[in-house]
Coordinates of C-alpha atoms in Angstrom, one line a residue:
Chain Z
X1 CA 75.3 -36.7 -15.8
X2 CA 73.5 -34.6 -13.2
X3 CA 70.0 -33.8 -12.3
X4 CA 69.1 -30.2 -12.9
X5 CA 66.0 -28.1 -12.7
X6 CA 65.1 -25.3 -15.1
X7 CA 62.6 -22.8 -14.0
X8 CA 61.1 -19.5 -15.2
X9 CA 62.9 -16.7 -13.6
X10 CA 61.1 -13.6 -12.3
X11 CA 62.8 -11.4 -14.9
X12 CA 61.4 -13.6 -17.7
X13 CA 64.5 -15.6 -18.5
X14 CA 65.3 -19.1 -17.5
X15 CA 67.1 -20.1 -14.3
X16 CA 69.3 -23.1 -13.8
X17 CA 69.5 -25.1 -10.6
X18 CA 71.8 -28.0 -9.7
X19 CA 70.5 -29.5 -6.5
X20 CA 73.5 -31.7 -5.9
X21 CA 75.8 -28.6 -5.5
X22 CA 73.1 -26.1 -4.6
X23 CA 74.2 -24.1 -7.6
X24 CA 71.9 -21.4 -8.9
X25 CA 72.6 -19.6 -12.1
X26 CA 70.6 -17.9 -14.9
X27 CA 70.7 -19.3 -18.4
X28 CA 72.1 -16.9 -20.9
X29 CA 71.4 -18.9 -24.0
X30 CA 69.7 -22.1 -24.9
X31 CA 70.7 -23.8 -28.2
X32 CA 67.2 -24.8 -29.4
X33 CA 64.2 -22.9 -28.4
X34 CA 61.3 -23.9 -30.7
X35 CA 58.0 -25.7 -29.7
X36 CA 59.2 -28.9 -31.3
X37 CA 62.8 -28.9 -30.3
X38 CA 64.0 -27.4 -27.0
X39 CA 67.2 -27.9 -25.2
X40 CA 70.7 -28.5 -26.4
X41 CA 73.6 -26.6 -24.9
X42 CA 72.8 -24.2 -22.0
X43 CA 75.2 -21.4 -21.4
X44 CA 75.1 -20.1 -17.8
X45 CA 76.0 -16.7 -16.6
X46 CA 78.6 -18.1 -14.2
X47 CA 80.6 -19.3 -17.2
X48 CA 79.6 -23.0 -17.0
X49 CA 77.8 -24.8 -19.8
X50 CA 75.6 -27.9 -19.7
X51 CA 73.9 -30.1 -22.4
X52 CA 70.4 -31.5 -22.2
X53 CA 69.0 -33.7 -24.9
X54 CA 66.6 -31.7 -27.0
X55 CA 63.0 -32.4 -26.2
X56 CA 59.6 -31.0 -27.2
X57 CA 59.2 -27.7 -25.4
X58 CA 57.8 -28.5 -21.9
X59 CA 54.3 -27.1 -21.4
X60 CA 55.1 -26.0 -17.9
X61 CA 58.2 -25.0 -16.0
X62 CA 60.0 -25.9 -13.7
X63 CA 61.2 -29.1 -15.1
X64 CA 63.8 -31.6 -13.8
X65 CA 66.1 -33.0 -16.4
X66 CA 69.4 -35.0 -16.8
X67 CA 72.2 -32.8 -18.0
X68 CA 75.7 -33.4 -19.1
X69 CA 78.4 -30.9 -18.0
X70 CA 80.3 -29.4 -20.9
X71 CA 82.3 -26.8 -19.1
X72 CA 82.6 -26.1 -15.4
X73 CA 82.1 -22.6 -14.1
X74 CA 85.5 -21.0 -13.2
X75 CA 85.7 -21.0 -9.5
Chain H
X1 CA 80.2 9.3 6.8
X2 CA 80.4 6.1 5.0
X3 CA 83.6 4.6 3.9
X4 CA 84.9 4.9 0.3
X5 CA 85.8 1.8 -1.7
X6 CA 89.5 2.4 -1.1
X7 CA 89.1 2.7 2.6
X8 CA 87.0 -0.5 2.8
X9 CA 89.5 -2.4 0.7
X10 CA 92.4 -1.1 2.8
X11 CA 90.6 -2.2 5.9
X12 CA 90.2 -5.7 4.6
X13 CA 93.9 -6.0 3.6
X14 CA 94.9 -4.6 7.0
X15 CA 92.9 -7.1 8.9
X16 CA 94.1 -10.0 6.7
X17 CA 97.7 -9.0 7.4
X18 CA 98.1 -11.3 10.4
X19 CA 97.3 -14.5 8.5
X20 CA 99.9 -16.8 6.9
X21 CA 100.1 -16.5 3.1
X22 CA 97.8 -19.4 2.3
X23 CA 95.1 -18.5 4.8
X24 CA 95.2 -14.9 3.6
X25 CA 94.6 -15.9 0.1
X26 CA 91.6 -18.1 1.1
X27 CA 90.0 -15.5 3.4
X28 CA 90.5 -12.7 1.0
X29 CA 87.9 -14.3 -1.3
X30 CA 85.3 -14.2 1.4
X31 CA 85.6 -10.5 2.2
X32 CA 84.6 -7.7 -0.1
X33 CA 83.5 -4.1 -0.5
X34 CA 80.0 -4.1 -1.9
X35 CA 79.7 -3.1 -5.6
X36 CA 76.0 -2.3 -6.3
X37 CA 76.7 -2.3 -10.0
X38 CA 77.4 -6.0 -10.0
X39 CA 74.6 -8.5 -11.0
X40 CA 76.5 -11.5 -9.7
X41 CA 78.0 -11.7 -6.3
X42 CA 80.5 -14.3 -7.3
X43 CA 82.5 -11.6 -9.0
X44 CA 83.3 -10.1 -5.6
X45 CA 82.6 -12.7 -2.9
X46 CA 83.0 -16.5 -2.5
X47 CA 80.6 -18.4 -0.2
X48 CA 79.5 -21.9 0.9
X49 CA 83.1 -23.1 1.2
X50 CA 84.7 -25.2 3.9
X51 CA 85.8 -23.0 6.8
X52 CA 89.5 -22.6 7.2
X53 CA 91.0 -24.9 9.9
X54 CA 92.3 -23.1 12.9
X55 CA 90.1 -20.0 12.7
X56 CA 87.0 -19.3 14.8
X57 CA 83.9 -19.8 12.7
X58 CA 80.5 -19.7 14.2
X59 CA 78.9 -22.1 11.7
X60 CA 76.8 -25.0 12.8
X61 CA 76.6 -28.6 11.4
X62 CA 74.1 -30.5 9.2
X63 CA 72.4 -31.8 12.3
X64 CA 71.9 -28.3 13.5
X65 CA 70.3 -27.4 10.2
X66 CA 67.9 -30.3 10.2
X67 CA 67.0 -30.9 13.8
X68 CA 67.5 -27.4 15.1
X69 CA 66.1 -25.4 12.2
X70 CA 63.7 -27.3 9.9
X71 CA 62.4 -30.3 11.9
X72 CA 62.6 -29.1 15.5
X73 CA 59.8 -26.6 15.5
X74 CA 57.2 -29.1 14.2
X75 CA 55.4 -29.3 17.5
X76 CA 53.3 -32.5 17.3
X77 CA 56.2 -34.7 16.4
X78 CA 58.9 -36.2 18.5
X79 CA 62.3 -35.5 17.2
X80 CA 64.8 -38.1 18.3
X81 CA 68.4 -36.9 18.5
X82 CA 69.8 -40.3 17.5
X83 CA 73.4 -40.6 18.9
X84 CA 75.3 -39.3 21.9
X85 CA 73.3 -37.1 24.3
X86 CA 75.2 -33.8 23.9
X87 CA 74.0 -32.7 20.5
X88 CA 70.4 -32.7 21.5
X89 CA 70.8 -31.4 25.0
X90 CA 73.0 -28.4 24.2
X91 CA 70.7 -27.3 21.4
X92 CA 67.5 -27.9 23.3
X93 CA 65.0 -25.1 23.0
X94 CA 67.7 -22.6 22.2
X95 CA 65.9 -21.1 19.2
X96 CA 62.8 -20.1 21.0
X97 CA 60.4 -21.5 18.4
X98 CA 57.1 -20.7 20.1
X99 CA 54.1 -23.0 19.9
X100 CA 50.7 -23.5 21.3
X101 CA 50.1 -26.8 23.0
X102 CA 50.8 -28.7 26.2
X103 CA 54.4 -29.7 26.3
X104 CA 54.8 -33.4 27.0
X105 CA 51.2 -34.2 26.2
X106 CA 50.5 -33.1 22.6
X107 CA 53.5 -30.8 21.8
X108 CA 57.1 -31.6 22.2
X109 CA 59.0 -28.6 21.0
X110 CA 61.1 -27.8 24.0
X111 CA 61.8 -31.4 25.0
X112 CA 64.9 -33.4 24.3
X113 CA 64.6 -37.0 23.1
X114 CA 67.9 -38.9 22.6
X115 CA 69.1 -42.4 22.2
X116 CA 72.1 -41.5 24.4
X117 CA 74.7 -43.6 22.7
X118 CA 77.3 -45.3 24.8
X119 CA 80.4 -47.3 23.8
X120 CA 78.5 -50.5 23.4
X121 CA 76.1 -48.9 20.9
X122 CA 79.0 -47.7 18.8
X123 CA 80.5 -51.2 18.9
X124 CA 77.3 -53.3 18.4
X125 CA 75.2 -50.7 16.5
X126 CA 72.2 -48.7 17.8
X127 CA 69.4 -50.1 15.8
X128 CA 68.0 -52.2 18.6
X129 CA 68.2 -49.2 20.9
X130 CA 66.3 -47.1 18.4
X131 CA 63.5 -49.7 18.1
X132 CA 63.2 -49.8 21.9
X133 CA 63.3 -46.0 22.1
X134 CA 60.4 -45.7 19.6
X135 CA 58.4 -48.2 21.6
X136 CA 59.0 -46.2 24.8
X137 CA 58.1 -43.0 23.1
X138 CA 54.8 -44.4 21.9
X139 CA 54.0 -45.7 25.4
X140 CA 54.9 -42.6 27.3
X141 CA 53.6 -40.0 24.8
X142 CA 50.7 -41.6 23.0
X143 CA 49.4 -38.3 21.6
X144 CA 52.4 -37.6 19.4
X145 CA 51.6 -37.7 15.6
X146 CA 54.9 -38.9 14.3
X147 CA 58.6 -39.3 15.0
X148 CA 61.6 -38.1 13.1
X149 CA 65.0 -39.7 13.7
X150 CA 67.7 -37.1 13.5
X151 CA 71.1 -38.7 13.0
X152 CA 74.1 -37.5 14.8
X153 CA 77.6 -38.1 13.4
X154 CA 78.2 -41.7 14.8
X155 CA 75.1 -43.1 13.0
X156 CA 76.7 -42.4 9.6
X157 CA 80.1 -43.5 10.8
X158 CA 79.0 -46.9 12.1
X159 CA 76.5 -47.5 9.3
X160 CA 73.3 -48.0 11.2
X161 CA 70.3 -48.7 9.1
X162 CA 67.8 -46.2 10.5
X163 CA 65.6 -46.4 7.5
X164 CA 64.9 -50.1 8.1
X165 CA 64.1 -49.5 11.7
X166 CA 61.9 -46.5 10.9
X167 CA 59.9 -48.5 8.3
X168 CA 59.5 -51.5 10.6
X169 CA 58.5 -49.4 13.7
X170 CA 56.2 -47.2 11.7
X171 CA 54.1 -50.3 11.0
X172 CA 54.1 -51.3 14.6
X173 CA 53.0 -47.9 16.0
X174 CA 51.0 -47.0 12.9
X175 CA 52.4 -43.4 12.8
X176 CA 54.9 -41.9 10.4
X177 CA 58.5 -42.3 11.4
X178 CA 61.0 -40.3 9.3
X179 CA 64.6 -41.1 9.2
X180 CA 66.8 -38.1 8.5
X181 CA 70.4 -38.6 7.4
X182 CA 71.6 -35.3 8.8
X183 CA 74.9 -36.5 10.3
X184 CA 76.9 -33.4 11.4
X185 CA 79.9 -34.1 9.3
X186 CA 77.9 -33.7 6.0
X187 CA 78.6 -30.5 4.1
X188 CA 80.4 -27.3 5.2
X189 CA 77.7 -25.8 7.4
X190 CA 74.1 -26.1 8.5
X191 CA 73.1 -25.3 5.0
X192 CA 73.3 -28.8 3.8
X193 CA 71.3 -29.9 6.8
X194 CA 68.5 -27.7 5.6
X195 CA 68.7 -29.4 2.2
X196 CA 68.7 -32.9 3.7
X197 CA 65.8 -32.0 6.0
X198 CA 63.8 -30.6 3.0
X199 CA 64.5 -33.7 1.0
X200 CA 63.4 -35.9 3.9
X201 CA 60.1 -34.0 4.1
X202 CA 59.7 -34.4 0.3
X203 CA 60.3 -38.1 0.4
X204 CA 58.5 -39.1 3.6
X205 CA 55.8 -36.5 4.3
X206 CA 54.7 -34.2 1.5
X207 CA 52.8 -36.6 -0.7
X208 CA 51.1 -38.6 2.0
X209 CA 47.7 -37.0 1.6
X210 CA 47.7 -36.6 -2.2
X211 CA 44.4 -37.6 -3.7
X212 CA 42.5 -37.2 -0.4
X213 CA 39.5 -34.9 -0.4
X214 CA 40.3 -31.4 0.8
X215 CA 38.1 -28.4 1.1
X216 CA 40.2 -25.7 -0.4
X217 CA 39.5 -22.0 -1.1
X218 CA 41.1 -19.8 -3.8
X219 CA 42.9 -18.0 -1.0
X220 CA 44.9 -20.8 0.6
X221 CA 48.6 -20.0 1.3
X222 CA 51.4 -21.6 3.3
X223 CA 54.0 -19.7 5.3
X224 CA 57.3 -21.4 4.4
X225 CA 60.5 -20.8 6.3
X226 CA 59.2 -18.9 9.3
X227 CA 60.3 -20.6 12.5
X228 CA 58.1 -18.6 14.8
X229 CA 61.0 -17.2 16.8
X230 CA 59.5 -15.2 19.6
X231 CA 56.2 -15.4 17.7
X232 CA 57.3 -14.2 14.3
X233 CA 55.0 -16.5 12.3
X234 CA 52.0 -15.4 14.3
X235 CA 52.7 -11.7 13.6
X236 CA 53.0 -12.7 9.9
X237 CA 49.8 -14.7 10.0
X238 CA 47.8 -11.8 11.4
X239 CA 48.6 -9.7 8.4
X240 CA 47.9 -12.5 5.9
X241 CA 44.6 -13.3 7.4
X242 CA 43.6 -9.6 7.5
X243 CA 44.4 -9.6 3.8
X244 CA 41.7 -12.2 3.3
X245 CA 44.1 -15.2 2.8
X246 CA 43.7 -18.5 4.6
X247 CA 47.0 -19.7 6.1
X248 CA 46.9 -23.5 5.7
X249 CA 50.3 -24.4 7.0
X250 CA 53.2 -22.9 8.9
X251 CA 56.6 -24.3 8.0
X252 CA 57.7 -25.0 10.5
X253 CA 57.3 -22.7 13.5
X254 CA 54.1 -23.7 15.4
X255 CA 53.5 -26.2 12.6
X256 CA 52.2 -29.7 12.6
X257 CA 52.7 -32.8 10.5
X258 CA 49.1 -32.5 9.2
X259 CA 49.7 -29.0 8.0
X260 CA 52.8 -30.1 6.0
X261 CA 50.8 -32.9 4.4
X262 CA 48.1 -30.4 3.4
X263 CA 50.5 -27.9 1.9
X264 CA 50.3 -29.4 -1.7
X265 CA 46.7 -28.1 -1.8
X266 CA 47.6 -24.4 -1.4
X267 CA 47.6 -21.8 -4.2
X268 CA 50.8 -20.0 -3.2
X269 CA 53.8 -20.7 -1.1
X270 CA 55.1 -17.6 0.8
X271 CA 58.8 -18.1 1.3
X272 CA 60.4 -16.2 4.1
X273 CA 63.7 -17.9 4.7
X274 CA 64.9 -18.7 1.2
X275 CA 68.1 -20.4 2.3
X276 CA 66.5 -23.1 4.4
X277 CA 63.3 -23.9 2.5
X278 CA 63.7 -23.0 -1.2
X279 CA 64.3 -26.7 -1.8
X280 CA 60.8 -27.8 -0.8
X281 CA 59.3 -24.8 -2.6
X282 CA 61.0 -25.7 -5.8
X283 CA 59.8 -29.2 -5.5
X284 CA 56.2 -28.1 -4.9
X285 CA 56.5 -25.8 -7.8
X286 CA 57.5 -28.5 -10.1
X287 CA 55.3 -31.3 -8.9
X288 CA 52.1 -29.5 -7.9
X289 CA 52.5 -26.3 -9.9
X290 CA 52.4 -24.1 -6.8
X291 CA 54.3 -20.9 -7.4
X292 CA 56.4 -19.5 -4.6
X293 CA 57.4 -16.0 -3.8
X294 CA 59.9 -14.5 -1.4
X295 CA 58.6 -11.9 0.9
X296 CA 60.0 -9.7 3.6
X297 CA 58.0 -8.7 6.7
X298 CA 60.7 -6.6 8.5
X299 CA 59.9 -2.9 8.7
X300 CA 56.9 -1.0 7.2
X301 CA 58.5 -0.2 3.8
X302 CA 59.3 -3.8 3.1
X303 CA 56.0 -5.0 4.6
X304 CA 54.0 -2.7 2.3
X305 CA 56.0 -3.8 -0.7
X306 CA 55.5 -7.5 0.2
X307 CA 51.8 -7.2 0.9
X308 CA 51.3 -5.7 -2.6
X309 CA 53.4 -8.3 -4.2
X310 CA 51.5 -11.1 -2.5
X311 CA 48.1 -9.5 -3.3
X312 CA 49.1 -9.4 -7.0
X313 CA 48.7 -13.2 -7.1
X314 CA 45.0 -13.0 -6.1
X315 CA 41.8 -11.3 -7.1
X316 CA 40.6 -7.8 -6.4
X317 CA 38.9 -8.6 -3.1
X318 CA 42.4 -9.5 -1.7
X319 CA 43.9 -6.4 -3.3
X320 CA 41.3 -4.2 -1.7
X321 CA 41.7 -5.7 1.7
X322 CA 45.4 -5.4 1.4
X323 CA 45.2 -1.7 0.8
X324 CA 42.9 -1.5 3.8
X325 CA 45.4 -3.3 5.9
X326 CA 48.2 -1.0 4.8
X327 CA 46.0 2.1 5.5
X328 CA 45.0 0.8 8.9
X329 CA 48.5 0.2 10.1
X330 CA 50.1 3.3 8.6
X331 CA 49.2 5.6 11.5
X332 CA 50.6 3.1 14.0
X333 CA 53.8 2.9 12.0
X334 CA 54.1 6.6 11.6
X335 CA 53.8 7.0 15.3
X336 CA 56.6 4.5 16.0
X337 CA 58.9 6.1 13.4
X338 CA 58.1 9.6 14.8
X339 CA 59.0 8.4 18.3
X340 CA 62.2 6.4 17.6
X341 CA 63.6 7.9 14.4
X342 CA 64.9 11.1 16.1
X343 CA 66.6 8.9 18.7
X344 CA 68.2 6.5 16.3
X345 CA 68.8 8.7 13.2
X346 CA 72.2 8.2 11.6
X347 CA 73.3 5.3 13.9
X348 CA 75.4 2.7 12.1
X349 CA 74.8 -1.0 12.3
X350 CA 76.9 -4.0 11.5
X351 CA 75.2 -7.4 11.1
X352 CA 76.4 -10.9 11.1
X353 CA 73.7 -13.5 11.2
X354 CA 72.4 -16.6 9.4
X355 CA 69.9 -17.3 6.6
X356 CA 67.9 -14.3 5.6
X357 CA 68.3 -11.6 8.2
X358 CA 71.6 -10.0 7.0
X359 CA 69.6 -8.6 4.1
X360 CA 66.0 -8.7 5.3
X361 CA 66.4 -6.5 8.3
X362 CA 68.2 -3.8 6.4
X363 CA 64.8 -2.2 5.4
X364 CA 63.7 -2.2 9.0
X365 CA 66.8 -0.3 10.1
X366 CA 66.5 2.1 7.3
X367 CA 62.9 2.8 8.3
X368 CA 64.3 4.0 11.7
X369 CA 66.9 6.2 10.0
X370 CA 69.8 3.8 10.7
X371 CA 72.3 2.7 8.3
X372 CA 73.7 -0.8 7.8
X373 CA 77.4 -0.5 7.0
X374 CA 78.5 -4.1 7.1
X375 CA 76.7 -7.4 6.7
X376 CA 77.5 -11.0 6.3
X377 CA 76.1 -14.5 6.5
X378 CA 77.3 -17.6 8.2
X379 CA 76.3 -20.1 5.6
X380 CA 74.8 -18.3 2.6
X381 CA 75.3 -19.3 -1.0
X382 CA 76.0 -17.1 -4.0
X383 CA 72.4 -16.4 -4.7
X384 CA 72.0 -14.9 -1.2
X385 CA 74.8 -12.5 -1.9
X386 CA 73.2 -11.7 -5.3
X387 CA 70.2 -10.5 -3.4
X388 CA 72.2 -8.7 -0.7
X389 CA 74.3 -6.6 -3.1
X390 CA 71.2 -4.7 -4.2
X391 CA 70.1 -4.0 -0.6
X392 CA 73.4 -2.7 0.7
X393 CA 75.0 0.7 0.0
X394 CA 78.0 0.9 -2.3
X395 CA 81.4 0.2 -0.8
X396 CA 79.9 -1.2 2.4
X397 CA 81.6 -4.2 3.9
X398 CA 80.5 -7.8 3.1
X399 CA 81.9 -10.8 5.0
X400 CA 81.2 -14.4 4.4
X401 CA 81.7 -17.0 7.2
X402 CA 83.7 -14.3 9.0
X403 CA 86.1 -15.4 11.7
X404 CA 86.0 -14.3 15.3
X405 CA 89.2 -12.3 14.8
X406 CA 88.1 -10.6 11.6
X407 CA 84.8 -9.5 13.0
X408 CA 86.4 -8.1 16.1
X409 CA 88.9 -6.2 14.0
X410 CA 86.3 -4.9 11.7
X411 CA 84.2 -3.6 14.6
X412 CA 87.2 -2.0 16.2
X413 CA 88.1 -0.2 13.1
X414 CA 84.7 0.8 11.7
X415 CA 83.2 1.5 15.2
X416 CA 79.5 0.9 14.5
X417 CA 76.9 2.2 17.0
X418 CA 75.2 -1.2 17.1
X419 CA 76.1 -4.8 16.2
X420 CA 73.5 -7.4 15.4
X421 CA 74.8 -10.9 15.8
X422 CA 74.5 -13.8 18.2
X423 CA 75.2 -14.8 21.8
X424 CA 78.9 -15.7 21.1
X425 CA 79.6 -12.2 19.9
X426 CA 77.4 -10.4 22.4
X427 CA 79.6 -10.0 25.4
X428 CA 82.8 -9.5 23.4
X429 CA 81.4 -6.4 21.8
X430 CA 79.5 -5.2 24.8
X431 CA 82.7 -5.3 26.8
X432 CA 84.3 -3.3 24.0
X433 CA 81.6 -0.7 24.7
X434 CA 79.4 -1.4 21.6
X435 CA 75.8 -2.4 22.1
X436 CA 74.7 -5.7 20.6
X437 CA 71.3 -7.1 19.9
X438 CA 71.1 -10.8 19.2
X439 CA 69.5 -11.2 15.8
X440 CA 69.2 -15.0 16.0
X441 CA 66.9 -15.1 19.0
X442 CA 65.8 -11.4 19.0
X443 CA 67.6 -11.3 22.4
X444 CA 64.8 -13.1 24.1
X445 CA 62.4 -10.5 22.8
X446 CA 60.3 -10.6 19.7
X447 CA 58.4 -11.0 17.4
X448 CA 60.1 -8.7 14.9
X449 CA 58.1 -9.8 11.9
X450 CA 55.1 -7.9 10.7
X451 CA 53.6 -4.6 11.9
X452 CA 53.4 -5.8 15.5
X453 CA 56.9 -6.9 15.3
X454 CA 58.2 -3.6 14.1
X455 CA 57.0 -1.8 17.2
X456 CA 59.0 -4.2 19.3
X457 CA 62.0 -4.0 17.0
X458 CA 62.1 -0.2 17.2
X459 CA 61.8 -0.3 21.0
X460 CA 64.5 -2.9 21.4
X461 CA 67.0 -1.1 19.2
X462 CA 66.3 2.1 21.2
X463 CA 66.8 0.2 24.5
X464 CA 70.1 -1.2 23.3
X465 CA 71.5 2.1 22.0
X466 CA 70.1 4.5 24.6
X467 CA 70.9 2.5 27.7
X468 CA 72.7 4.7 30.2
X469 CA 75.3 2.0 30.8
X470 CA 77.2 3.1 27.7
X471 CA 78.1 6.4 29.3
X472 CA 79.6 4.7 32.3
X473 CA 82.3 2.8 30.4
X474 CA 85.0 5.0 31.8
X475 CA 85.4 4.4 35.5
X476 CA 85.0 7.5 37.7
X477 CA 88.7 7.7 38.6
X478 CA 89.6 7.9 34.9
X479 CA 87.2 10.6 34.0
X480 CA 88.4 14.0 32.8
X481 CA 90.7 15.6 35.4
X482 CA 89.0 18.9 35.0
X483 CA 85.9 17.6 36.8
X484 CA 88.0 16.1 39.5
X485 CA 89.7 19.4 40.2
X486 CA 86.3 21.0 40.3
X487 CA 85.3 18.6 43.0
X488 CA 88.4 19.3 45.0
X489 CA 87.7 23.0 44.8
X490 CA 84.2 22.4 46.0

């Protein structure tokens, strides 16, 4: 488990930040994106993927969450 | 005449030829020909990795990132270099972070405070010495507003508890004491030091005035990540104030502890050096809902772009004033460009600097008709190169954490008209006959930010390039024989 931060990117998408490794990436897809259920698997543009427990859609970004790593980015 | 992709790639492989197989493989990932079509830099360049043992890197350490960059310029605090004397002394006042104040009375920017570790402190621990040092500091410099304890390597190695000492002594002297765990061995470069320093500010400083009454205006902003090198932050502040904004805090050039504590009250954080202060900006965005935006105050084109981008966050009165600012300075800028562009047109520049300049100054060079043909960072991460790719021309050279050998070879082969780098490169290249301007310290000149800075920037580049010394590189006895014969005849 790692702390991550999700924020609104300037281009309208979501961006992913992993402070521990100073890793920045944009989120290509998010599994659930409805007002009641938001989260699930995050696919990153660097090839990595993370899982966050689905929550109600946060009213305001950025938000810090705990995430599980599913697949590491190829290095 | 810029190089084609094939030429650039050939140059990289040629330079890498001397390395052993393993080193070659590692270094190859850090060198690339720019491909402007890429969205992601990691497809062409690797960054933020450990430097290769045995090569000459010019990176710093975590202590350099924390004490030297982020904490050092906060003028009303005393920054104790906790550990052996050298780290503090050899980095003292080197970055020229200007400030207003009386040094030694209420400002301490250029002074060096150290616990001067000796063998017995390593053996028995330095906590007692630190307590005593803080008492002495309080007695000798009663007008300081706080202390930061910047750890050097031994502190982490011997396991001193600087947090406990700080908490205890802070009660005694009734001023904030901030322990910073920025031991030099942490991380691969100064970049982690920036992160650690930001986290220390977050944990020990930022929220200390939350809930206190504060008279705010809708136009409050903070300048984040401008270290006032040669007066840069002042040149920036002038523009922002003319736009009708109120600059509440300067992080951290000419900044104070109180300014930092007041920053959570601002409406917008203006982030200049993304690499060293994005951490605290992210935190403030999440906790206080303060948006941050990156801006670039190098060269009129980028300044105008940034002014409009900043004004877009505010109401029409700011937008009007911003246009007025742009209009007012335009004739001055036109005059500078008219004067220097003919002298500098077409000159080629190679850069190798730190956090933001390898991409931010490109616009300023282009305003003068110069072309940046190679650029690289000491300690950038992927996201910095993402931004750089778009600024640089196609097939130009990118180098990450370049080694002394590589940079020399690149310069020998590409033959730029000017190199922008640091003091360690300066005399090597100048002896090779290539002018160099230090882009870390502005070569003891500056400011280079803002409209006022551009005038100085243009003049300095002209001074470097047009100096008559470059025509005297060949000694008179080696000049063309034709002229010698003429002399004989005469």
